Coordinates of C-alpha atoms (C1' of nucleotides) in Angstrom, one line a residue:
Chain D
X116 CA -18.2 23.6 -27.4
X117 CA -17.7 20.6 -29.9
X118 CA -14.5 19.5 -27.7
X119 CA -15.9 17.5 -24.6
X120 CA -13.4 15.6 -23.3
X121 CA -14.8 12.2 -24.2
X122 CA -13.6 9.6 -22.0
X123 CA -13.7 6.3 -22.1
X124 CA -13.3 3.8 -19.1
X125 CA -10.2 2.7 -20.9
X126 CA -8.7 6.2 -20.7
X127 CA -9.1 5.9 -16.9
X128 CA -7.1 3.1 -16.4
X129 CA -4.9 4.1 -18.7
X130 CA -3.8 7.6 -17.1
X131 CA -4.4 5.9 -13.7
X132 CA -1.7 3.3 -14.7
X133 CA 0.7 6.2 -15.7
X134 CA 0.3 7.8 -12.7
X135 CA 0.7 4.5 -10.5
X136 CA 3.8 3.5 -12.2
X137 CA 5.6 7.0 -12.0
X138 CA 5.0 8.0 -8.3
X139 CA 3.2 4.6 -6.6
X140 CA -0.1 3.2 -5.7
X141 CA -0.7 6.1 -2.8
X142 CA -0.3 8.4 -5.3
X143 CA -3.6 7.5 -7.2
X144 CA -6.6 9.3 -6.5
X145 CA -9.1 9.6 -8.4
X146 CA -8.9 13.8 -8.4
X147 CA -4.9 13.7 -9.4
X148 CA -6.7 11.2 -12.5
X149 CA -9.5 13.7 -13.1
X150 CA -6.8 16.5 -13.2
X151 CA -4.6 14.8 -15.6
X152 CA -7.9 13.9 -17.5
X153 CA -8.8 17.8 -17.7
X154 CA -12.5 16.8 -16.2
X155 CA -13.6 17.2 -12.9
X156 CA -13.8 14.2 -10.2
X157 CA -17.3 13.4 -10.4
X158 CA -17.4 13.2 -14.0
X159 CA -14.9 9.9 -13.8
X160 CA -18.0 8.1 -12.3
X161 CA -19.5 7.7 -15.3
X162 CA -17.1 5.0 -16.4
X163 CA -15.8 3.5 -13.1
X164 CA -17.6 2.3 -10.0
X165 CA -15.2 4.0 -7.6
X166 CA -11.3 4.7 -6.2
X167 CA -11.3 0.6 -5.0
X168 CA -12.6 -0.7 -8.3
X169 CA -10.0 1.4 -10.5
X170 CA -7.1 0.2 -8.4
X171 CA -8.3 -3.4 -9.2
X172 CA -8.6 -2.6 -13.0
X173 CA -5.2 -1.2 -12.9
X174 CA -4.1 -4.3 -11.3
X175 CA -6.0 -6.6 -13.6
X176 CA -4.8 -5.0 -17.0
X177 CA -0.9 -4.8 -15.2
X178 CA -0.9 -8.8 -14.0
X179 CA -2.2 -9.7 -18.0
X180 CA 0.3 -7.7 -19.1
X181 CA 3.1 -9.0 -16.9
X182 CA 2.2 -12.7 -17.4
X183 CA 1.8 -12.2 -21.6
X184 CA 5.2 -10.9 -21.3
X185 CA 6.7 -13.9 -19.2
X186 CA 4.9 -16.0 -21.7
X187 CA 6.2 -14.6 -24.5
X188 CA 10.0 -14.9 -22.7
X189 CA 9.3 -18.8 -22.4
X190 CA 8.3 -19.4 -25.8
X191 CA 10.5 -21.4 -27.6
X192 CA 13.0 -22.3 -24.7
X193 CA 13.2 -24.9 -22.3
X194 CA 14.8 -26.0 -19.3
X195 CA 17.5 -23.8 -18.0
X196 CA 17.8 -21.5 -20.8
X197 CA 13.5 -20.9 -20.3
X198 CA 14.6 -20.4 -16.8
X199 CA 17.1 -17.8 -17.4
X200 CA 14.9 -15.9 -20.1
X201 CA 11.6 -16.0 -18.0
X202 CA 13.4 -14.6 -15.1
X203 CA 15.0 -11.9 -16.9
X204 CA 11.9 -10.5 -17.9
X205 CA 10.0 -11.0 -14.8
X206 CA 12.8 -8.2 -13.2
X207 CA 12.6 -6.7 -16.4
X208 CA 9.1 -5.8 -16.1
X209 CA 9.4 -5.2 -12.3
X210 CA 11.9 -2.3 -13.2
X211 CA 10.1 -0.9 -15.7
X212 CA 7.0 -1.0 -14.4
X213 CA 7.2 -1.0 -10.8
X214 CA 4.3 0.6 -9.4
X215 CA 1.9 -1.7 -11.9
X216 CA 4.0 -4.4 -10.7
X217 CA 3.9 -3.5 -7.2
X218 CA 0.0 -3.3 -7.4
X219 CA -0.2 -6.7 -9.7
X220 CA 1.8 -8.9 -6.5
X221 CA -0.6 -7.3 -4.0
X222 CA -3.9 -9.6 -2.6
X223 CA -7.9 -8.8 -2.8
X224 CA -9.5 -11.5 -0.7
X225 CA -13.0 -12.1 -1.6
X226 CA -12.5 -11.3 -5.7
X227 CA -12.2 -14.7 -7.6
X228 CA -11.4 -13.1 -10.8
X229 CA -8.7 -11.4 -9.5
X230 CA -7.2 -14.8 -8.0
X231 CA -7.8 -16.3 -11.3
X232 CA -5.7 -13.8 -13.3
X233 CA -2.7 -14.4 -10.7
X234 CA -2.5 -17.5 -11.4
X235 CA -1.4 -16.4 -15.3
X236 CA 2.1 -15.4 -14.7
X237 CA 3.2 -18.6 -12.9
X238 CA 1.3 -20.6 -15.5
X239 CA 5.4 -20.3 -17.8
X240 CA 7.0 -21.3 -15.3
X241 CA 4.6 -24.3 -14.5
X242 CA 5.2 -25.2 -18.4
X243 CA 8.6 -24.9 -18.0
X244 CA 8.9 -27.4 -15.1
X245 CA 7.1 -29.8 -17.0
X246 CA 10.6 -30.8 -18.7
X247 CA 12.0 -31.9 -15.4
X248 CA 11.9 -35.0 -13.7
X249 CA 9.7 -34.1 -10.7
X250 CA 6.7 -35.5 -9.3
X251 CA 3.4 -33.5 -9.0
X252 CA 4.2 -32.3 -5.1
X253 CA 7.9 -31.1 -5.8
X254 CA 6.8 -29.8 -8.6
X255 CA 4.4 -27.2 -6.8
X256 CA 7.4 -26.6 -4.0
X257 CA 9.7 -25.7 -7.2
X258 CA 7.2 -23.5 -8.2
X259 CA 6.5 -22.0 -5.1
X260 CA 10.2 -21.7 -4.5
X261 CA 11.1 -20.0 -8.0
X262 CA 8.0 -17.2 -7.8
X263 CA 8.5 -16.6 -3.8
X264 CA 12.7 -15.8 -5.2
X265 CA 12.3 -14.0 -7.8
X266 CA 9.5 -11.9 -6.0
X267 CA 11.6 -11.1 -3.3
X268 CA 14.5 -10.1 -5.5
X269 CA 12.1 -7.5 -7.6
X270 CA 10.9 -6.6 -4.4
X271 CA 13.8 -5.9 -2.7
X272 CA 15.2 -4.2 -5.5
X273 CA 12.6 -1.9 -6.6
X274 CA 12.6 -0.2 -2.5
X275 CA 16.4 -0.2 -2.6
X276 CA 16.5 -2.6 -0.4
X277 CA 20.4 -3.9 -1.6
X278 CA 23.3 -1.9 -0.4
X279 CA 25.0 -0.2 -3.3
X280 CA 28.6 -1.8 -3.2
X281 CA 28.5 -4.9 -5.7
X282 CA 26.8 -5.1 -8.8
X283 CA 22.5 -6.2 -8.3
X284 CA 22.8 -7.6 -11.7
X285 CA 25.2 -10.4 -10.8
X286 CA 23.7 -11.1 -7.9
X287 CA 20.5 -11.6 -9.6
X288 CA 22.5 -14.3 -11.6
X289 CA 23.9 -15.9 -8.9
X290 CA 20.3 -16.2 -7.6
X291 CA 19.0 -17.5 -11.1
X292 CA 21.9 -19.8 -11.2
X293 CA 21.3 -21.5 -7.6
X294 CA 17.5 -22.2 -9.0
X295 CA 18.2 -23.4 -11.5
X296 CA 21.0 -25.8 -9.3
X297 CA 19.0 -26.5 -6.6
X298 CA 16.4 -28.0 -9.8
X299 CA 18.9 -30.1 -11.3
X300 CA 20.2 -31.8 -8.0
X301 CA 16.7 -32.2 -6.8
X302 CA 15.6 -34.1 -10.2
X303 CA 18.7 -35.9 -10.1
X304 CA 18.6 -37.1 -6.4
X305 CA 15.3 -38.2 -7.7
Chain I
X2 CA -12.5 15.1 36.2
X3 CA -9.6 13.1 37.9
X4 CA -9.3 10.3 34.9
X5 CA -7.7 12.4 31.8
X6 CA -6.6 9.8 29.6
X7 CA -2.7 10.7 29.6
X8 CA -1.4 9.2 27.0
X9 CA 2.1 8.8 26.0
X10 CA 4.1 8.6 22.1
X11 CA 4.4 5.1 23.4
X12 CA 0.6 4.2 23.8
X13 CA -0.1 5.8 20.9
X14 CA 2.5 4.0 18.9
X15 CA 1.6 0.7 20.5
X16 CA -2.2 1.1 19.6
X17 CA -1.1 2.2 15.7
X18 CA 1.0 -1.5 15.9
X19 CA -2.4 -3.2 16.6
X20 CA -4.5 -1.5 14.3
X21 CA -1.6 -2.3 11.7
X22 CA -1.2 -5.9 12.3
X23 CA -5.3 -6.7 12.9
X24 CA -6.4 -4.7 9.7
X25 CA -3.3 -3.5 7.5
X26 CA -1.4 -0.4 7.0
X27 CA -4.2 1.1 5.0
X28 CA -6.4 0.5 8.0
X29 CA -4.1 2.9 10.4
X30 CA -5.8 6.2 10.6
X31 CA -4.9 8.9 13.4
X32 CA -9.2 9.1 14.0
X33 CA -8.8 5.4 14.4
X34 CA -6.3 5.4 16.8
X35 CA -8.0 8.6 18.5
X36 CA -11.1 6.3 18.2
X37 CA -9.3 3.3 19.8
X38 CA -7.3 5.4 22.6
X39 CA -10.9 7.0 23.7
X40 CA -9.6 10.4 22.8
X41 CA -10.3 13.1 20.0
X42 CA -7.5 13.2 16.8
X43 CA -6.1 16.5 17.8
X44 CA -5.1 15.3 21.1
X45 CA -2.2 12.7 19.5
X46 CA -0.6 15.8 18.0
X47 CA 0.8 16.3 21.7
X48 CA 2.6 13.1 21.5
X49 CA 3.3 12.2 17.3
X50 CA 3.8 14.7 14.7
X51 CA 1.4 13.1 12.5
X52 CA 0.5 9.9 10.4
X53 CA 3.3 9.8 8.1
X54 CA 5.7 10.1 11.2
X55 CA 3.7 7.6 13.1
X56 CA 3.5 5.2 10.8
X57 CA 7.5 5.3 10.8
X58 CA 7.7 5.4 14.5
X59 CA 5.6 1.7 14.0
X60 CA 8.0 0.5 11.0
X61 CA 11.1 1.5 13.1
X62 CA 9.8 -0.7 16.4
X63 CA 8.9 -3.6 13.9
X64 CA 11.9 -3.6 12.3
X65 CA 13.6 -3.9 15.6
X66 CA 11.5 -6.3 17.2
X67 CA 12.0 -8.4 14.1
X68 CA 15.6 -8.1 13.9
X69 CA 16.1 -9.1 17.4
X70 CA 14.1 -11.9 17.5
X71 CA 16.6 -13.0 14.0
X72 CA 19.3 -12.6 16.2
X73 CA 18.0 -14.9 18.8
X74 CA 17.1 -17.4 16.7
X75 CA 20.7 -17.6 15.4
X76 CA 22.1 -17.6 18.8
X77 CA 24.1 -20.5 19.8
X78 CA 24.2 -21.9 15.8
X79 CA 26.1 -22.3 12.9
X80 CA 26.0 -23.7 9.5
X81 CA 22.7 -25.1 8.0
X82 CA 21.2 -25.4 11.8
X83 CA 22.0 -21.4 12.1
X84 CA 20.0 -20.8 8.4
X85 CA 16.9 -23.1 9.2
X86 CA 16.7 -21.4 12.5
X87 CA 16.6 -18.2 11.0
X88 CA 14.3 -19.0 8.4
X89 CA 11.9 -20.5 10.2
X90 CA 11.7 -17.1 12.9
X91 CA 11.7 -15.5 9.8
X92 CA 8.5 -16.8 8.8
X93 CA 7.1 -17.1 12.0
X94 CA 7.3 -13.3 12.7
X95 CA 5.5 -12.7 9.2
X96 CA 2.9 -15.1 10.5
X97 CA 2.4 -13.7 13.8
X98 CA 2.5 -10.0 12.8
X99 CA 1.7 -9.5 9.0
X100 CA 0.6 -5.7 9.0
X101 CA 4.1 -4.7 11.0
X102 CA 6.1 -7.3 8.8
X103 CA 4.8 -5.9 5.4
X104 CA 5.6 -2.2 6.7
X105 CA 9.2 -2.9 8.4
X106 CA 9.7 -4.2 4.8
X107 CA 8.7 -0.8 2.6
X108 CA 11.0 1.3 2.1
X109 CA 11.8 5.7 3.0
X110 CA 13.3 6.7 0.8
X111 CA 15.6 10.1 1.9
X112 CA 15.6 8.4 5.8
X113 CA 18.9 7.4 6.9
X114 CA 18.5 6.6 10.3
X115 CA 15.3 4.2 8.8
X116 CA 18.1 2.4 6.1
X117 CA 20.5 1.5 9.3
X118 CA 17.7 0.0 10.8
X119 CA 16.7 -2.3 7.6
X120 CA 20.0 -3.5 7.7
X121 CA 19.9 -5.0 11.4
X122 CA 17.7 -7.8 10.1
X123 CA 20.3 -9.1 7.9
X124 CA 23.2 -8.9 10.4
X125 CA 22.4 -12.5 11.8
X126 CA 22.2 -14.0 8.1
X127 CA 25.9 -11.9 7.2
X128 CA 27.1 -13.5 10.4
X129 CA 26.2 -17.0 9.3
X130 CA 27.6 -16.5 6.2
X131 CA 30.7 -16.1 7.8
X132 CA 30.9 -19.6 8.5
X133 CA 30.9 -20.6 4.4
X134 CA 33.9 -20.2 2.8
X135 CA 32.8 -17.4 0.6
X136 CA 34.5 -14.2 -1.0
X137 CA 33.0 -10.8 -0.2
X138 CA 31.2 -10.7 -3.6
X139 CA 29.8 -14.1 -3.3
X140 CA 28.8 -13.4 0.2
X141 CA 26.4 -10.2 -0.7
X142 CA 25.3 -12.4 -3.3
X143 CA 24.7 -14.9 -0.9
X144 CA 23.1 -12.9 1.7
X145 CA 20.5 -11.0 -1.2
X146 CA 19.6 -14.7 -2.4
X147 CA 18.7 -15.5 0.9
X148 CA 16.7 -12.7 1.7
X149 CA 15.1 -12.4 -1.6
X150 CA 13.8 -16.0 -1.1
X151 CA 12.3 -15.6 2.4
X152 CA 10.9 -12.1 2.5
X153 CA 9.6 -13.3 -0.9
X154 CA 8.2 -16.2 0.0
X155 CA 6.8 -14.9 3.5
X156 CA 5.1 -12.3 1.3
X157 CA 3.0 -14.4 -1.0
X158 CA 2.0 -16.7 1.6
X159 CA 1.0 -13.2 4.0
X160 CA -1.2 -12.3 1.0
X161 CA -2.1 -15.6 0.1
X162 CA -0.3 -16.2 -2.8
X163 CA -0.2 -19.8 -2.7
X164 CA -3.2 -22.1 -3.9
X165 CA -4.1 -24.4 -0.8
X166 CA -3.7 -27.8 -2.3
X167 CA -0.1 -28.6 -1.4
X168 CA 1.5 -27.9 2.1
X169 CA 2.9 -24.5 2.8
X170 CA 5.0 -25.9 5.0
X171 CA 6.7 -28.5 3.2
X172 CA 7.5 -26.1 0.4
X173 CA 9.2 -23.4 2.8
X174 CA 11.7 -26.7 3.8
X175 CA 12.0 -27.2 0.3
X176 CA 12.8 -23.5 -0.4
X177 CA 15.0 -23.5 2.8
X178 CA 17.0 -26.7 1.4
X179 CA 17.7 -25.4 -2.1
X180 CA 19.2 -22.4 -0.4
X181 CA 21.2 -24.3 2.0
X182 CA 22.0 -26.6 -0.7
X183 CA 23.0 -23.9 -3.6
X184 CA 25.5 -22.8 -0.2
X185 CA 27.2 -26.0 0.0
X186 CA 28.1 -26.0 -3.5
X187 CA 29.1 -23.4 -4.5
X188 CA 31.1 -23.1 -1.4
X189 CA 32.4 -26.5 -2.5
X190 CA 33.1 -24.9 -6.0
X191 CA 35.3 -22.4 -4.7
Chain X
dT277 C1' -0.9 29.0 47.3
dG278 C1' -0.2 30.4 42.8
dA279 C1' 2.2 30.2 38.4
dA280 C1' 3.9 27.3 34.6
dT281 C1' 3.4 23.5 31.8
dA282 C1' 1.5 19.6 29.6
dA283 C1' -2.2 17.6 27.5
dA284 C1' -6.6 17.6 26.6
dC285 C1' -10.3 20.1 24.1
dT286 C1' -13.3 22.9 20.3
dA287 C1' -13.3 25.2 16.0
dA288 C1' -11.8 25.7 11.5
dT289 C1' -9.5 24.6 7.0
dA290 C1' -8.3 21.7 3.2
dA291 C1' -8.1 17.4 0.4
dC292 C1' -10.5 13.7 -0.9
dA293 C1' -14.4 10.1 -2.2
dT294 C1' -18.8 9.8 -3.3
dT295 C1' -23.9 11.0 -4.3
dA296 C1' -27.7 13.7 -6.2
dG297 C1' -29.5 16.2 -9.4
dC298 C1' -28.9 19.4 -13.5
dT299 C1' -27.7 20.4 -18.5
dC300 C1' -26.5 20.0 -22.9
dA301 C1' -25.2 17.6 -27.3
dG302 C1' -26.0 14.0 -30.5
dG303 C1' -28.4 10.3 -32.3
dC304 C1' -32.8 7.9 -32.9
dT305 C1' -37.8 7.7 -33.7
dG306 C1' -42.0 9.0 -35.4
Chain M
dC33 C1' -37.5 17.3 -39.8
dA34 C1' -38.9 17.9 -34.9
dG35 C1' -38.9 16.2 -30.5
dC36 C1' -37.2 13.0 -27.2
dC37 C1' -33.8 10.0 -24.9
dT38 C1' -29.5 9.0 -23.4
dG39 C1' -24.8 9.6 -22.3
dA40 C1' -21.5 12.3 -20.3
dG41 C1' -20.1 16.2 -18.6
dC42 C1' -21.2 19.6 -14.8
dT43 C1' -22.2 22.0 -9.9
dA44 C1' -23.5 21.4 -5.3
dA45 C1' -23.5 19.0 -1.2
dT46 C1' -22.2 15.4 2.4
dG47 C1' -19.0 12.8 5.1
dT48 C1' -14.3 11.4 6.4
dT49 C1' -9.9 12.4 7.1
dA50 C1' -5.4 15.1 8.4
dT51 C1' -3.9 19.0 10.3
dT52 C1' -3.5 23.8 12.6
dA53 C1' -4.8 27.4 15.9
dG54 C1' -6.2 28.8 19.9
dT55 C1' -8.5 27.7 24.4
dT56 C1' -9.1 25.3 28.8
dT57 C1' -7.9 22.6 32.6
dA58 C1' -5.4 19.7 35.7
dT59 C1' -1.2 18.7 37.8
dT60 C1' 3.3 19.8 39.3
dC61 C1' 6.5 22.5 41.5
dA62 C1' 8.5 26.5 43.5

DNA sequence: TGAATAAACTAATAACATTAGCTCAGGCTG
DNA sequence: CAGCCTGAGCTAATGTTATTAGTTTATTCA
């Protein structure tokens, strides 16, 4: 038999990320990855410590992924227009990905990597705040205001948590749009 | 033997709720509720129909308990007093009971009588809304703005999303005021 | 008092995570 | 070039969990 299966640690996360984003976070388990692998559960320890540490790898690779995105959507744009583009693609990626970004907005206490790397994808919207007029404390409340929104929204949206009468897409703008208001009035009051 | 344990659904559900809120959904187990009720698993099959449906039964009573105690906190209000009111009970609840919180806020799929349910906590928030001069479509915007922003923000500070040099606090007011603020406007607007 | 019922139990099955120890293929060393 | 070492798969086994089947027992009610 010249054809082992050859994994690779990479492989792992890879199919475990496939199967996270098409049917959910409960539905990983390391025997449905072994399956999909073709190889047997035990074998998968030979390139990942266990069920825990996988999820977390998943989680890492999604939140780099995610905030390289929202990076990218900033880039070249400022003010309301960076606004508009970074949240776009932050519900952009929450639709297409919504399992990995599920798993990317959930908490491990005790794991200062992990904390680190959820920092990354506020880090745009830090940058983009920068070109308003507020001082060092409203400018953390703005931040915490913008993530804590457009986190909800994703959220809400991606359990079908919105009725299905008027359109989630302009609502979404009208949520963008008050931000983005509630920003301007706020540096202008001073 | 004169002390048989005789339980009841309700015990049961009302140990699953504590297990939930002290360690997390992924911390309910029927053993551990067998465990905590002094009684072996098979024996809860007399009064749930398993973990799936008891973990509902526990989503269902939060979701209740929570939108009730939304309603109360509007009582007597209107206006931006009503919406601060509600906020703050809002995050209050998240506080006090983070496990039953973050499951009253997943979703079940292909449950009706669960959806009716989700939507009692946003009745007080509609009925505020009544009080702005708004159009249907702007009010569902409104209202999904509103509680985009809180359950969002509630859920990054529950996992401890937020870095611990600025106060929490201060930003939910902040948060709170834009929202009240982006109202006002666009109420003014037209 | 005796039968019916409810609610506990024991025993058993199946899915899963994880560990231990075995095997084989390929590359490296002498 | 031969033998060994290592990496990566495997099988077997253990422990935890959910769940079902079938049994027992206590209480209630006629």
């Amino acid at each position: 038999m010249t054809g082992r299966k050859r994994l690779t640690a990479q492989s792992v996360v890879d199919a475990a990320s496939a199967i996270v984003d098409a049917e959910g976070t409960s539905a990983l388990t390391l025997s449905r990855v072994a399956r999909e692998l073709g190889v047997k559960p035990p074998s998968l320890y030979n390139h990942v410590i266990g069920l825990d540490s996988l999820l977390r790898d998943v989680a890492l690779m999604a939140t780099e992924d995610f905030a390289d995105r929202l990076g990218a959507a900033a880039m070249g744009r400022t003010g309301p227009a960076a606004l508009r583009a970074v949240a776009a693609e932050f519900r952009a990626y929450a639709k297409a990905h919504p399992g990995l970004y599920e798993l990317s907005a959930q908490a491990r206490p005790h794991d200062e990597e992990y904390a680190r790397a959820s920092m990354r994808p506020v880090e745009p919207v830090i940058a983009i705040l920068r070109g308003y007029d507020l001082d060092e404390k409203e400018s953390i409340h703005a931040v915490r205001t913008l993530r804590a929104a457009l986190h909800g929204f994703v959220s809400l949206e991606s359990i079908g948590g919105f009725g299905l009468d008027v359109d989630v897409d302009e609502s979404f703008a009208w949520l963008v749009a008050s931000l983005v208001e509630a920003l301007e009035s706020d540096t202008t009051r001073g």
